[in-house]
PDB file of C-alpha atoms in Angstrom:
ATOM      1  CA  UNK A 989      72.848 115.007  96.815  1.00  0.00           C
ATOM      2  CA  UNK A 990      70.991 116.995  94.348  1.00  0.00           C
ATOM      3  CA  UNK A 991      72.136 118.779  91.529  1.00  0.00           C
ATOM      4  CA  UNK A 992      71.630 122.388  90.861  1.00  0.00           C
ATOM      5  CA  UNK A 993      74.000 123.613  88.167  1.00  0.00           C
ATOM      6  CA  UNK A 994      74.484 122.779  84.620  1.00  0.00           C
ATOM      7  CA  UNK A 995      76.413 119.417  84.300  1.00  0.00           C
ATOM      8  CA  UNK A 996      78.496 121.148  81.478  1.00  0.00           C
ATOM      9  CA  UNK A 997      79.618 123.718  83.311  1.00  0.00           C
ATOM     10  CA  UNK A 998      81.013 120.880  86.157  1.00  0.00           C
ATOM     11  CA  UNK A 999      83.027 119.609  82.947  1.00  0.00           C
ATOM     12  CA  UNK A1000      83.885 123.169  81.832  1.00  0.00           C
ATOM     13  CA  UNK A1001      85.521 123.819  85.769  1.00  0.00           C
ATOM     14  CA  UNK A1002      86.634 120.649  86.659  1.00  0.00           C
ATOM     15  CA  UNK A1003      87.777 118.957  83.755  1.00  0.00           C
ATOM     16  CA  UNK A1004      87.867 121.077  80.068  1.00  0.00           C
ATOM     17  CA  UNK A1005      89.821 124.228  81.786  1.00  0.00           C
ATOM     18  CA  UNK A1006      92.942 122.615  83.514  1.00  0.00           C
ATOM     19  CA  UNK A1007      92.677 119.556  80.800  1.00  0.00           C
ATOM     20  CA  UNK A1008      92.247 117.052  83.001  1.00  0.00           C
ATOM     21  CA  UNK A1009      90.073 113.965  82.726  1.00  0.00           C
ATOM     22  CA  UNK A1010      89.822 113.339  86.279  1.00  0.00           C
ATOM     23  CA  UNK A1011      88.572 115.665  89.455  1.00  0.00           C
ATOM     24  CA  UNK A1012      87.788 114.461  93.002  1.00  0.00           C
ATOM     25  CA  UNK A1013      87.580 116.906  95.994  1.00  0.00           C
ATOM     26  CA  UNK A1014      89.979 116.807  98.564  1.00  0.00           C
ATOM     27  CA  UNK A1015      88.913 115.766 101.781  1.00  0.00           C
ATOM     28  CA  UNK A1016      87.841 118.760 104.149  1.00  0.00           C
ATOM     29  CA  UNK A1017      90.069 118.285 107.095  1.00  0.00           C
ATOM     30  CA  UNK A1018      92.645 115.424 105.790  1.00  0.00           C
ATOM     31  CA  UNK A1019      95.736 115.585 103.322  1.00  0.00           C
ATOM     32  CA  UNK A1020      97.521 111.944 104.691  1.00  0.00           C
ATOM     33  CA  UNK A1021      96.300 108.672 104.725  1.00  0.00           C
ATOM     34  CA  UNK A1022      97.727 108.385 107.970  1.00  0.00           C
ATOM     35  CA  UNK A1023      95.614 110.895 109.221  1.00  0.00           C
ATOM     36  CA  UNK A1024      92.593 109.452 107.646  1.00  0.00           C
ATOM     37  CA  UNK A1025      93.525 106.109 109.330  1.00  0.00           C
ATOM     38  CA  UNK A1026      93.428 107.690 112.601  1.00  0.00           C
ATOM     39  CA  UNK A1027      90.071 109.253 112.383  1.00  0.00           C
ATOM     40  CA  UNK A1028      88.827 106.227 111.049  1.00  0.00           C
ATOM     41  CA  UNK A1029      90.596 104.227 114.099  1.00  0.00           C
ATOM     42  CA  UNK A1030      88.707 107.111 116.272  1.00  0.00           C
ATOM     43  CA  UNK A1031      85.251 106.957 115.064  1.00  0.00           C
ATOM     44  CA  UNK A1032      85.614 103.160 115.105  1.00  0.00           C
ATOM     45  CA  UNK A1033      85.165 103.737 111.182  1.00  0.00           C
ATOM     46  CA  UNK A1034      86.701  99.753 110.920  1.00  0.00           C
ATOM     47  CA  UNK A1035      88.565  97.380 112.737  1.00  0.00           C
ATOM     48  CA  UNK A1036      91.387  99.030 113.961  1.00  0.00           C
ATOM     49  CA  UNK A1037      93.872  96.308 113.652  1.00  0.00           C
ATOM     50  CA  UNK A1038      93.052  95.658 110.304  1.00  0.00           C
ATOM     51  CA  UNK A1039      93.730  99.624 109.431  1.00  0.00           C
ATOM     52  CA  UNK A1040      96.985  99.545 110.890  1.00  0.00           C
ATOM     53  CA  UNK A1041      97.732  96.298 109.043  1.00  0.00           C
ATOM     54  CA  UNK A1042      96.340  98.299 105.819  1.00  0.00           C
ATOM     55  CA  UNK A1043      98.481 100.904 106.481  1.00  0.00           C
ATOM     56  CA  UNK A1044     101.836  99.707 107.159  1.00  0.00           C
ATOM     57  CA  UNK A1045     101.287  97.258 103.682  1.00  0.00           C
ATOM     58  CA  UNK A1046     101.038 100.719 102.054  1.00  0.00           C
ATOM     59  CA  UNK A1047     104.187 102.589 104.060  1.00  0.00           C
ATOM     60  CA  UNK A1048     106.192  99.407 103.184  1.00  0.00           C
ATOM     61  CA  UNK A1049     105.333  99.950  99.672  1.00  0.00           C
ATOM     62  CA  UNK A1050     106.485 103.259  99.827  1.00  0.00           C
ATOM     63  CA  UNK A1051     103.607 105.510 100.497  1.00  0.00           C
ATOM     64  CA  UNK A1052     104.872 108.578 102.279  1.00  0.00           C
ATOM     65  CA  UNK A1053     103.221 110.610 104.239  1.00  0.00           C
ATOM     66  CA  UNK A1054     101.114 114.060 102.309  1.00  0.00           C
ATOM     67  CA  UNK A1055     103.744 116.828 101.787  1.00  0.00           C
ATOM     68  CA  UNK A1056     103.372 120.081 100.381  1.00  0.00           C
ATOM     69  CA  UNK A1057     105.960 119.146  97.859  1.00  0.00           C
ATOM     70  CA  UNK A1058     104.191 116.263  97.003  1.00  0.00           C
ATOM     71  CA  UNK A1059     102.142 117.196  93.114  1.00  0.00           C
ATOM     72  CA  UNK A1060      99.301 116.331  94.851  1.00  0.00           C
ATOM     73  CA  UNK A1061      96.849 118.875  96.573  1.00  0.00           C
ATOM     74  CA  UNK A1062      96.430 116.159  99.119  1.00  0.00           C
ATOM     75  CA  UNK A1063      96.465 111.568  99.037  1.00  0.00           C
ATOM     76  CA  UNK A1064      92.896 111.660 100.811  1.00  0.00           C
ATOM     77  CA  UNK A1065      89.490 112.760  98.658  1.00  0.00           C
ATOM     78  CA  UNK A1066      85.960 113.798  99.454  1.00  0.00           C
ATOM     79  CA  UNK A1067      84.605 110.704  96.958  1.00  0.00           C
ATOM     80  CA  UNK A1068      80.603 111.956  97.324  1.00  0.00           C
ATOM     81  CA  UNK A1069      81.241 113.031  93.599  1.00  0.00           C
ATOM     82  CA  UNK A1070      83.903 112.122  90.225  1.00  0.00           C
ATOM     83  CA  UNK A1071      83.569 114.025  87.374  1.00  0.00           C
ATOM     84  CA  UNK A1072      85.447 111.780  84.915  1.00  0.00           C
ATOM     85  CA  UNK A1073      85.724 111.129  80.945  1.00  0.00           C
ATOM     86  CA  UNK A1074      85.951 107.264  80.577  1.00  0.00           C
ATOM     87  CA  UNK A1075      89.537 107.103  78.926  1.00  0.00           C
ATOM     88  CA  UNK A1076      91.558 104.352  79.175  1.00  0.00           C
ATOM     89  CA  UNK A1077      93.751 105.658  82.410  1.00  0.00           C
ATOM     90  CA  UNK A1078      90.560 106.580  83.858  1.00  0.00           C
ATOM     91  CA  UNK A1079      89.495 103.159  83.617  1.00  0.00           C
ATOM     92  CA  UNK A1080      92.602 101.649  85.217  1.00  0.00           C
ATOM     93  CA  UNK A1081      92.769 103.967  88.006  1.00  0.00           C
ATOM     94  CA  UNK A1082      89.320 102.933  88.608  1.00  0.00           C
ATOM     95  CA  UNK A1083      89.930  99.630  88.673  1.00  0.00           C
ATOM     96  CA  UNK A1084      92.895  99.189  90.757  1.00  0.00           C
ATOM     97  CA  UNK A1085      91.499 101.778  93.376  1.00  0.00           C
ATOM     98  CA  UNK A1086      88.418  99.340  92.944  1.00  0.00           C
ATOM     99  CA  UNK A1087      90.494  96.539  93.975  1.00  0.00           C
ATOM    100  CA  UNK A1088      92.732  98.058  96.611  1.00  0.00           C
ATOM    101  CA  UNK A1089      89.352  98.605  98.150  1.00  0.00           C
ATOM    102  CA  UNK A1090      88.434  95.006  97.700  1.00  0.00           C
ATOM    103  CA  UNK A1091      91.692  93.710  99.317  1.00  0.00           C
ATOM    104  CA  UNK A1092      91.552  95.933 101.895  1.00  0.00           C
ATOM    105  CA  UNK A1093      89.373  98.056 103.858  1.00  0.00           C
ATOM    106  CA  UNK A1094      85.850  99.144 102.223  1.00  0.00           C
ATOM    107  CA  UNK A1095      87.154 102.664 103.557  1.00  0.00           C
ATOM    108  CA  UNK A1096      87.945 103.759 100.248  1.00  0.00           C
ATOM    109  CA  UNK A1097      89.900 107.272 101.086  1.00  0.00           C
ATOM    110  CA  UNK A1098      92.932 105.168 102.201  1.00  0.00           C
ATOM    111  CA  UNK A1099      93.573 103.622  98.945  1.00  0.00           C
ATOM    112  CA  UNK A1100      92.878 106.848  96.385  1.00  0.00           C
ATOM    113  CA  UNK A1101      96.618 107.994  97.418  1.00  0.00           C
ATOM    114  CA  UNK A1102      98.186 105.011  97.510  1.00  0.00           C
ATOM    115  CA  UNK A1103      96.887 103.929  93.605  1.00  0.00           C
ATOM    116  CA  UNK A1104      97.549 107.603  92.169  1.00  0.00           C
ATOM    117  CA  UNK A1105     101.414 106.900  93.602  1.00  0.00           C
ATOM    118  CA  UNK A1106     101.452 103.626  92.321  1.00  0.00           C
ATOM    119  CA  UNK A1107     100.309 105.454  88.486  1.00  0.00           C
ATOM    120  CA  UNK A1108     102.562 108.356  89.400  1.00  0.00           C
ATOM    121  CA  UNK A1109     102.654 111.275  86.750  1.00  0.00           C
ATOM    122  CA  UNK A1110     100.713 108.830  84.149  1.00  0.00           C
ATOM    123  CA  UNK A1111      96.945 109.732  86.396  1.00  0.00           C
ATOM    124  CA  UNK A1112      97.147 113.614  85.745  1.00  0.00           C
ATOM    125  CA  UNK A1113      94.071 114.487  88.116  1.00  0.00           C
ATOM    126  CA  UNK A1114      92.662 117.541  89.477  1.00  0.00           C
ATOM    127  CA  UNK A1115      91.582 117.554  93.342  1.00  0.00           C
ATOM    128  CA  UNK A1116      89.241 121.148  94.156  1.00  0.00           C
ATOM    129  CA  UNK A1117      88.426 122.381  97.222  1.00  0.00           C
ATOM    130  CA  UNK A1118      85.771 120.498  99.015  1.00  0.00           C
ATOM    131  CA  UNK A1119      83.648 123.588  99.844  1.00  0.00           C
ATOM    132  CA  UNK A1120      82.636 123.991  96.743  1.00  0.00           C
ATOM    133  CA  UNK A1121      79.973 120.964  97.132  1.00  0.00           C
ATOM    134  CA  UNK A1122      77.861 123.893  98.617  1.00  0.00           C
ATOM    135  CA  UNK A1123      77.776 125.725  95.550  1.00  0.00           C
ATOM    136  CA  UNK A1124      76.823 122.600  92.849  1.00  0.00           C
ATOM    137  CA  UNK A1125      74.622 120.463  95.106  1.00  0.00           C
ATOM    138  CA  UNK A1126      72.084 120.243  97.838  1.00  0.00           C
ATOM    139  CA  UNK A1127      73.275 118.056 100.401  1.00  0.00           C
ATOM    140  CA  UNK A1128      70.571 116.071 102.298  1.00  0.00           C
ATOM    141  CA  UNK A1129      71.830 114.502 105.302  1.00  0.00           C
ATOM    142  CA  UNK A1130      71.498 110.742 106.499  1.00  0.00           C
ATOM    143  CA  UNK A1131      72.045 108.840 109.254  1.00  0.00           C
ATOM    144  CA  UNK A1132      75.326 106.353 108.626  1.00  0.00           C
ATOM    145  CA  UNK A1133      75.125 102.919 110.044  1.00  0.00           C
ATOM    146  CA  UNK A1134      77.607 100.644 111.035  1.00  0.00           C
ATOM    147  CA  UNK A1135      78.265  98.259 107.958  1.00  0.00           C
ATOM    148  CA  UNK A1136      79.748  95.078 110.430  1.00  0.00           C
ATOM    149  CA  UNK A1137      80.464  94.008 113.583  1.00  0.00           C
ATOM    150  CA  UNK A1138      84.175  93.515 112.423  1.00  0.00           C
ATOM    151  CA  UNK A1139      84.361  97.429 112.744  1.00  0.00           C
ATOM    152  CA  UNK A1140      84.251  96.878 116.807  1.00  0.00           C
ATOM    153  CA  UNK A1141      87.290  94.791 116.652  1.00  0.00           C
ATOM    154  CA  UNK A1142      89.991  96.421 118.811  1.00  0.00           C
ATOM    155  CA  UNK A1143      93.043  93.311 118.365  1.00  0.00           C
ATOM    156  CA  UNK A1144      93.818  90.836 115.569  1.00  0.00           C
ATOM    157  CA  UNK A1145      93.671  88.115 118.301  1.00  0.00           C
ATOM    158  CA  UNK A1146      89.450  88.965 117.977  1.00  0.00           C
ATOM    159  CA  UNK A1147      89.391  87.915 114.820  1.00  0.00           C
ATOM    160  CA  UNK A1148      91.282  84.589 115.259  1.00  0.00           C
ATOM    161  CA  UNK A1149      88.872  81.834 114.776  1.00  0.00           C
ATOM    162  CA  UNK A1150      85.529  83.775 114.751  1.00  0.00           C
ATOM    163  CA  UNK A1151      83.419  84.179 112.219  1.00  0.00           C
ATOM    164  CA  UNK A1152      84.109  88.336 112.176  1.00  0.00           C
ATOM    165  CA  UNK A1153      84.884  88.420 108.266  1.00  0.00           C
ATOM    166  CA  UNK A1154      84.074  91.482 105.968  1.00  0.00           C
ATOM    167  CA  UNK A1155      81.932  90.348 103.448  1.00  0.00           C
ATOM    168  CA  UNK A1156      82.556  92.712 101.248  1.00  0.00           C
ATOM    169  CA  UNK A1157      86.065  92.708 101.013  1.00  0.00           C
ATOM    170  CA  UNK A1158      89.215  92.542 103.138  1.00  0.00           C
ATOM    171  CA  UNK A1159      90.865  89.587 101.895  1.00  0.00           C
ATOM    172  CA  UNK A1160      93.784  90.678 101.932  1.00  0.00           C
ATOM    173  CA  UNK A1161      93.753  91.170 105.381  1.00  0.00           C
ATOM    174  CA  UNK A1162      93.753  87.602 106.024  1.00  0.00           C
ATOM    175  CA  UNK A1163      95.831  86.324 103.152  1.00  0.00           C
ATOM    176  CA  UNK A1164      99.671  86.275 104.674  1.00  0.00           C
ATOM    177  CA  UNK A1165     101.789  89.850 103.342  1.00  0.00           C
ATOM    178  CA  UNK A1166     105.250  88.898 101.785  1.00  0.00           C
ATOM    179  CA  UNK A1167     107.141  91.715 103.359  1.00  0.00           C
ATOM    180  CA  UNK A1168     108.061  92.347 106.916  1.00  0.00           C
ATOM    181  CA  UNK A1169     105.649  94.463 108.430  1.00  0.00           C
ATOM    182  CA  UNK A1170     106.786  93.850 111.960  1.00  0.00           C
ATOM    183  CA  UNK A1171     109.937  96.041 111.132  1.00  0.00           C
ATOM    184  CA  UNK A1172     107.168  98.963 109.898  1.00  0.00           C
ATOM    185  CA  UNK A1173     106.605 102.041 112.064  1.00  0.00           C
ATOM    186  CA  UNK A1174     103.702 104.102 110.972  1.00  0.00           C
ATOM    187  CA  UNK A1175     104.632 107.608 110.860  1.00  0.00           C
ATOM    188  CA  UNK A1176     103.647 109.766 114.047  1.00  0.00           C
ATOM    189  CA  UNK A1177      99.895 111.409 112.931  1.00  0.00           C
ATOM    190  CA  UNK A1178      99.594 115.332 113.081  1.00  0.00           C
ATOM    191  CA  UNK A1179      96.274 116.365 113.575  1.00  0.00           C
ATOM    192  CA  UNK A1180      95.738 119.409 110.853  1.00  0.00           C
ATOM    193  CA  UNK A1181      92.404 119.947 112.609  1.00  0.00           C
ATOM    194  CA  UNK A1182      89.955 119.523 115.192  1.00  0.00           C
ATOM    195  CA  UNK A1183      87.362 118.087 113.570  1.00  0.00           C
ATOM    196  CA  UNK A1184      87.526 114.685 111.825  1.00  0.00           C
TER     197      UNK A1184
END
């Protein structure tokens, strides 16, 4: 990405006008998690099992599925740019949405929603529209390669006794969830779109 407007008018739009300290964009095709998940699952993103298991940890908790009535503009960001002060809230979401990352999957779109419900009306942030990249940067496209083999992994039973670990996270995956998650249904996903 390159740059081609004046930083302070970034914090003029995104931050200084609707006094926030916080912006992300929203994703382009994506308002729920759940959605996300699936076109994760789809473009073999990450281990599939280990998505599922991500997700029904957060449903459990109590993460519902992106409403309009929700205060959010959508639970799933565009994260190729922040434009943050460094306040103390700021830090924290940072932090846990850090760590959520570092339990979990490295996919870090499923755990922005879940950490701003966790914070609740505390992590005022604003989420714009994601085509308005095209107007404050150049994009220069690259070609994405697969981080792991574990993001091949189509059953838990795969990862039994093999050496498929992420690296770079995913603990929690393997560390035994307190709750009931066989009881958890993941709600039915509506595609909003064709693409993603």
């Amino acid at each position: 990405m390159e740059l081609i407007v004046d930083p302070l008018l970034m914090l003029e739009r995104y931050l200084w006008r609707g006094k926030h300290s916080f912006a992300i964009a929203q994703h382009k095709h994506h308002r729920s998690i759940y959605e996300e998940a699936d076109a994760n699952k789809r473009r073999k993103r990450y281990a599939r099992p280990l998505i599922d298991l991500h997700m029904k940890i957060y449903y459990y908790e109590g993460m519902k599925e992106w409403s309009p009535k929700k205060r959010t503009a959508s639970d799933v960001p565009e994260g190729a740019i922040i434009v943050r002060e460094h306040t103390a809230m700021n830090d924290l979401f940072s932090c846990l949405w850090f760590n959520e990352v570092h339990l979990f999957t490295p996919r870090d779109q499923l755990s922005f929603g879940y950490v701003a419900y966790r914070l609740g009306e505390a992590f005022n942030f604003y989420m714009f529209p994601n085509c308005e990249y095209n107007s404050l940067f150049v994009l220069h496209p690259h070609t994405r390669e697969h981080s792991s083999p574990i993001e091949w992994v189509k059953r838990l039973d795969e990862l039994k006794n093999s050496n498929l670990r992420e690296t770079r996270g995913g603990l929690g995956l393997f560390t035994p969830y307190p709750g009931n998650l066989k009881s958890v249904v993941l709600p039915n996903v509506t595609r909003t779109s064709k693409a993603g």
